[in-house]
Amino acid sequence: MPDTTPETHVIDYHAAEQLLAARDPRGAVKLLDSVIAAHPEHTAARLLRARAFFAAAQLRPAELEFELVLEREPDNAFAHFALARTFERSGKPEQARRHFRLAAALDPNPEYLRAARFDAD
């Protein structure tokens, strides 16, 4: 295995962003695995990997990564929203609703507010 450096991990992280944007989430996950193995505390890499898992329809790994991000950053509205979408796709509507509402409470983004469906009560 070639030697890796912090610069290599930065390059891999940015390449993973590009792969995800190019709709290659599995390729992104592969790159991020090495970044996270070297830097398990890197929350942004975990969030990106969670997004890649979601895009690859690997819902359980996505759920676990989003939850880990939220343990570290409980005020991350996007992570709540993305976890809610993951629960929604997994057929867990009550868990989804809770996180949609948390996302909307943390950030009044119109998309978050629509998904929270506060008017449905």
CSV table of C-alpha atoms in Angstrom, one decimal:
chain,number,residue,atom,x,y,z
A,1,MET,CA,0.0,0.0,0.0
A,2,PRO,CA,1.4,3.4,-0.9
A,3,ASP,CA,2.4,5.8,1.9
A,4,THR,CA,-0.4,8.3,2.6
A,5,THR,CA,0.1,11.8,3.9
A,6,PRO,CA,-2.4,14.4,5.2
A,7,GLU,CA,-2.2,16.0,1.8
A,8,THR,CA,-3.3,12.7,0.2
A,9,HIS,CA,-6.3,12.6,2.5
A,10,VAL,CA,-7.3,16.1,1.5
A,11,ILE,CA,-7.0,15.2,-2.1
A,12,ASP,CA,-9.1,12.1,-1.5
A,13,TYR,CA,-11.7,14.1,0.3
A,14,HIS,CA,-12.1,16.5,-2.5
A,15,ALA,CA,-12.0,13.8,-5.1
A,16,ALA,CA,-14.8,12.1,-3.1
A,17,GLU,CA,-16.9,15.3,-3.3
A,18,GLN,CA,-16.4,15.3,-7.1
A,19,LEU,CA,-17.3,11.6,-7.4
A,20,LEU,CA,-20.5,12.2,-5.4
A,21,ALA,CA,-21.4,15.2,-7.6
A,22,ALA,CA,-20.8,13.0,-10.6
A,23,ARG,CA,-23.2,10.4,-9.2
A,24,ASP,CA,-20.5,7.8,-8.3
A,25,PRO,CA,-21.4,7.4,-4.6
A,26,ARG,CA,-19.7,4.0,-4.3
A,27,GLY,CA,-16.4,5.5,-5.6
A,28,ALA,CA,-16.8,8.3,-3.1
A,29,VAL,CA,-17.3,5.9,-0.2
A,30,LYS,CA,-14.1,4.0,-1.2
A,31,LEU,CA,-12.0,7.2,-1.1
A,32,LEU,CA,-13.6,8.3,2.2
A,33,ASP,CA,-13.0,5.0,3.9
A,34,SER,CA,-9.2,5.6,3.9
A,35,VAL,CA,-9.7,9.2,5.0
A,36,ILE,CA,-11.8,8.2,7.9
A,37,ALA,CA,-9.5,5.3,8.8
A,38,ALA,CA,-6.7,7.8,9.2
A,39,HIS,CA,-8.9,10.6,10.7
A,40,PRO,CA,-11.9,9.1,12.5
A,41,GLU,CA,-12.6,12.4,14.1
A,42,HIS,CA,-13.1,14.2,10.8
A,43,THR,CA,-16.8,15.0,10.9
A,44,ALA,CA,-17.0,16.5,7.5
A,45,ALA,CA,-15.6,13.4,5.9
A,46,ARG,CA,-18.2,11.3,7.9
A,47,LEU,CA,-21.0,13.6,6.7
A,48,LEU,CA,-19.8,13.3,3.1
A,49,ARG,CA,-19.6,9.5,3.5
A,50,ALA,CA,-23.1,9.4,4.9
A,51,ARG,CA,-24.4,11.3,1.9
A,52,ALA,CA,-22.6,8.9,-0.4
A,53,PHE,CA,-24.1,5.9,1.4
A,54,PHE,CA,-27.6,7.5,1.0
A,55,ALA,CA,-27.0,8.2,-2.7
A,56,ALA,CA,-26.0,4.5,-3.1
A,57,ALA,CA,-29.2,3.4,-1.3
A,58,GLN,CA,-27.1,1.9,1.5
A,59,LEU,CA,-29.5,3.2,4.1
A,60,ARG,CA,-28.3,1.5,7.3
A,61,PRO,CA,-24.7,2.7,6.9
A,62,ALA,CA,-26.0,6.2,6.0
A,63,GLU,CA,-28.2,6.2,9.1
A,64,LEU,CA,-25.2,5.2,11.3
A,65,GLU,CA,-22.9,7.9,9.8
A,66,PHE,CA,-25.6,10.6,10.1
A,67,GLU,CA,-26.2,9.6,13.7
A,68,LEU,CA,-22.4,9.7,14.5
A,69,VAL,CA,-22.3,13.2,12.9
A,70,LEU,CA,-25.2,14.3,15.1
A,71,GLU,CA,-23.5,12.9,18.2
A,72,ARG,CA,-20.7,15.3,17.5
A,73,GLU,CA,-22.8,18.2,16.1
A,74,PRO,CA,-26.3,18.0,17.5
A,75,ASP,CA,-27.1,21.4,16.0
A,76,ASN,CA,-26.3,20.4,12.4
A,77,ALA,CA,-29.6,21.0,10.7
A,78,PHE,CA,-28.5,19.4,7.4
A,79,ALA,CA,-27.5,16.2,9.2
A,80,HIS,CA,-30.9,16.1,10.9
A,81,PHE,CA,-32.6,16.7,7.5
A,82,ALA,CA,-30.5,14.0,5.8
A,83,LEU,CA,-31.1,11.5,8.6
A,84,ALA,CA,-34.8,12.2,8.3
A,85,ARG,CA,-34.7,11.5,4.6
A,86,THR,CA,-32.8,8.3,5.3
A,87,PHE,CA,-35.5,7.2,7.8
A,88,GLU,CA,-38.2,8.2,5.3
A,89,ARG,CA,-36.7,5.9,2.7
A,90,SER,CA,-36.3,3.2,5.2
A,91,GLY,CA,-40.0,3.2,6.1
A,92,LYS,CA,-39.6,4.8,9.5
A,93,PRO,CA,-41.9,7.8,9.3
A,94,GLU,CA,-42.0,8.7,13.0
A,95,GLN,CA,-38.2,8.9,13.3
A,96,ALA,CA,-38.2,10.8,10.0
A,97,ARG,CA,-40.7,13.3,11.3
A,98,ARG,CA,-38.7,14.0,14.5
A,99,HIS,CA,-35.6,14.8,12.6
A,100,PHE,CA,-37.4,16.9,9.9
A,101,ARG,CA,-38.7,19.0,12.8
A,102,LEU,CA,-35.4,19.3,14.5
A,103,ALA,CA,-33.8,20.4,11.2
A,104,ALA,CA,-36.6,23.0,10.7
A,105,ALA,CA,-36.2,24.2,14.3
A,106,LEU,CA,-32.5,24.7,13.9
A,107,ASP,CA,-32.7,26.3,10.4
A,108,PRO,CA,-35.8,27.8,8.9
A,109,ASN,CA,-34.8,26.7,5.4
A,110,PRO,CA,-38.0,26.4,3.4
A,111,GLU,CA,-37.2,22.9,2.3
A,112,TYR,CA,-36.8,21.9,6.0
A,113,LEU,CA,-40.0,23.7,7.0
A,114,ARG,CA,-42.0,21.9,4.2
A,115,ALA,CA,-40.7,18.5,5.2
A,116,ALA,CA,-41.4,19.1,8.9
A,117,ARG,CA,-45.1,19.6,8.1
A,118,PHE,CA,-45.9,21.6,11.2
A,119,ASP,CA,-49.3,22.3,9.7
A,120,ALA,CA,-50.2,18.6,9.8
A,121,ASP,CA,-50.8,18.6,13.5
